[in-house]
Amino acid sequence: SQLLKRPELSADMVASARRRTSVPVAIKIRINNDIRITTELAMRAEHVGAAWITVHGRTPQQRCQPVNYDAIRTVKDAVGVPVVANGDINSLADAARVREQTGVN
């Protein structure tokens, strides 16, 4: 959760991993209470070469609260790389509903 507060450090980590390997590098993030910080992190990761981004639709403090699918949609709309939604998807029907709701890949 500390990396969520430092998008520049997360981007540096993605860039460093990309320089050291030929395999795709992806990240998984949680949302921040301030969605602008989350989208900034995602955009920076995309800019330095993240192949895809998985977004867990809860903040680090949330455990059982409902997933914020609107926040996942906001991240998806902010980047061009594939986005994977994470959180409370327990069936194929759930996956289809979340895909429709968020626009994820």
GROMACS .gro file of C-alpha atoms in nm:
model
  105
    1SER     CA    1   0.000   0.000   0.000
    2GLN     CA    2   0.297   0.234   0.045
    3LEU     CA    3   0.373   0.218  -0.326
    4LEU     CA    4   0.023   0.345  -0.397
    5LYS     CA    5   0.129   0.672  -0.238
    6ARG     CA    6   0.441   0.695  -0.459
    7PRO     CA    7   0.346   0.647  -0.825
    8GLU     CA    8   0.692   0.755  -0.938
    9LEU     CA    9   0.858   0.473  -0.741
   10SER     CA   10   0.614   0.217  -0.879
   11ALA     CA   11   0.689   0.338  -1.232
   12ASP     CA   12   1.063   0.315  -1.164
   13MET     CA   13   1.017  -0.045  -1.050
   14VAL     CA   14   0.826  -0.135  -1.367
   15ALA     CA   15   1.088   0.037  -1.584
   16SER     CA   16   1.369  -0.143  -1.401
   17ALA     CA   17   1.200  -0.481  -1.446
   18ARG     CA   18   1.145  -0.409  -1.817
   19ARG     CA   19   1.516  -0.335  -1.864
   20ARG     CA   20   1.613  -0.665  -1.701
   21THR     CA   21   1.382  -0.907  -1.880
   22SER     CA   22   1.229  -0.979  -2.214
   23VAL     CA   23   0.906  -1.117  -2.067
   24PRO     CA   24   0.604  -0.889  -2.026
   25VAL     CA   25   0.590  -0.696  -1.699
   26ALA     CA   26   0.255  -0.625  -1.539
   27ILE     CA   27   0.143  -0.470  -1.211
   28LYS     CA   28  -0.142  -0.527  -0.971
   29ILE     CA   29  -0.265  -0.229  -0.775
   30ARG     CA   30  -0.537  -0.142  -0.529
   31ILE     CA   31  -0.736   0.175  -0.563
   32ASN     CA   32  -0.654   0.482  -0.356
   33ASN     CA   33  -0.919   0.691  -0.182
   34ASP     CA   34  -0.815   0.962  -0.429
   35ILE     CA   35  -0.877   0.802  -0.769
   36ARG     CA   36  -0.646   1.059  -0.931
   37ILE     CA   37  -0.351   0.897  -0.754
   38THR     CA   38  -0.460   0.555  -0.880
   39THR     CA   39  -0.495   0.673  -1.239
   40GLU     CA   40  -0.160   0.852  -1.220
   41LEU     CA   41   0.006   0.531  -1.105
   42ALA     CA   42  -0.158   0.335  -1.388
   43MET     CA   43  -0.064   0.593  -1.652
   44ARG     CA   44   0.297   0.605  -1.531
   45ALA     CA   45   0.318   0.225  -1.537
   46GLU     CA   46   0.181   0.222  -1.891
   47HIS     CA   47   0.425   0.493  -1.998
   48VAL     CA   48   0.727   0.289  -1.883
   49GLY     CA   49   0.606  -0.031  -2.046
   50ALA     CA   50   0.366  -0.225  -1.825
   51ALA     CA   51   0.201  -0.484  -2.049
   52TRP     CA   52  -0.123  -0.485  -1.848
   53ILE     CA   53  -0.256  -0.361  -1.516
   54THR     CA   54  -0.469  -0.556  -1.271
   55VAL     CA   55  -0.681  -0.334  -1.049
   56HIS     CA   56  -0.822  -0.457  -0.720
   57GLY     CA   57  -1.128  -0.243  -0.657
   58ARG     CA   58  -1.073  -0.183  -0.288
   59THR     CA   59  -0.839   0.043  -0.097
   60PRO     CA   60  -0.569  -0.117   0.121
   61GLN     CA   61  -0.783  -0.048   0.427
   62GLN     CA   62  -1.092  -0.220   0.287
   63ARG     CA   63  -1.143  -0.593   0.330
   64CYS     CA   64  -1.511  -0.686   0.304
   65GLN     CA   65  -1.659  -0.370   0.158
   66PRO     CA   66  -1.810  -0.385  -0.190
   67VAL     CA   67  -1.568  -0.353  -0.480
   68ASN     CA   68  -1.558  -0.008  -0.641
   69TYR     CA   69  -1.612  -0.102  -1.004
   70ASP     CA   70  -1.650   0.264  -1.103
   71ALA     CA   71  -1.290   0.320  -0.991
   72ILE     CA   72  -1.175   0.027  -1.203
   73ARG     CA   73  -1.362   0.179  -1.499
   74THR     CA   74  -1.187   0.512  -1.438
   75VAL     CA   75  -0.846   0.342  -1.452
   76LYS     CA   76  -0.947   0.151  -1.765
   77ASP     CA   77  -1.054   0.473  -1.934
   78ALA     CA   78  -0.723   0.640  -1.844
   79VAL     CA   79  -0.487   0.386  -2.006
   80GLY     CA   80  -0.449   0.205  -2.334
   81VAL     CA   81  -0.300  -0.121  -2.206
   82PRO     CA   82  -0.528  -0.407  -2.106
   83VAL     CA   83  -0.681  -0.377  -1.759
   84VAL     CA   84  -0.792  -0.676  -1.551
   85ALA     CA   85  -1.054  -0.628  -1.278
   86ASN     CA   86  -1.000  -0.803  -0.946
   87GLY     CA   87  -1.233  -0.845  -0.652
   88ASP     CA   88  -1.554  -1.038  -0.587
   89ILE     CA   89  -1.551  -1.230  -0.914
   90ASN     CA   90  -1.653  -1.583  -0.827
   91SER     CA   91  -1.817  -1.711  -1.143
   92LEU     CA   92  -1.829  -1.669  -1.517
   93ALA     CA   93  -2.149  -1.468  -1.475
   94ASP     CA   94  -1.969  -1.236  -1.229
   95ALA     CA   95  -1.686  -1.194  -1.478
   96ALA     CA   96  -1.927  -1.104  -1.759
   97ARG     CA   97  -2.109  -0.853  -1.537
   98VAL     CA   98  -1.784  -0.689  -1.423
   99ARG     CA   99  -1.653  -0.674  -1.778
  100GLU     CA  100  -1.972  -0.503  -1.892
  101GLN     CA  101  -1.967  -0.262  -1.598
  102THR     CA  102  -1.598  -0.167  -1.617
  103GLY     CA  103  -1.499  -0.216  -1.980
  104VAL     CA  104  -1.196  -0.421  -1.879
  105ASN     CA  105  -1.026  -0.657  -2.118
   0.00000   0.00000   0.00000
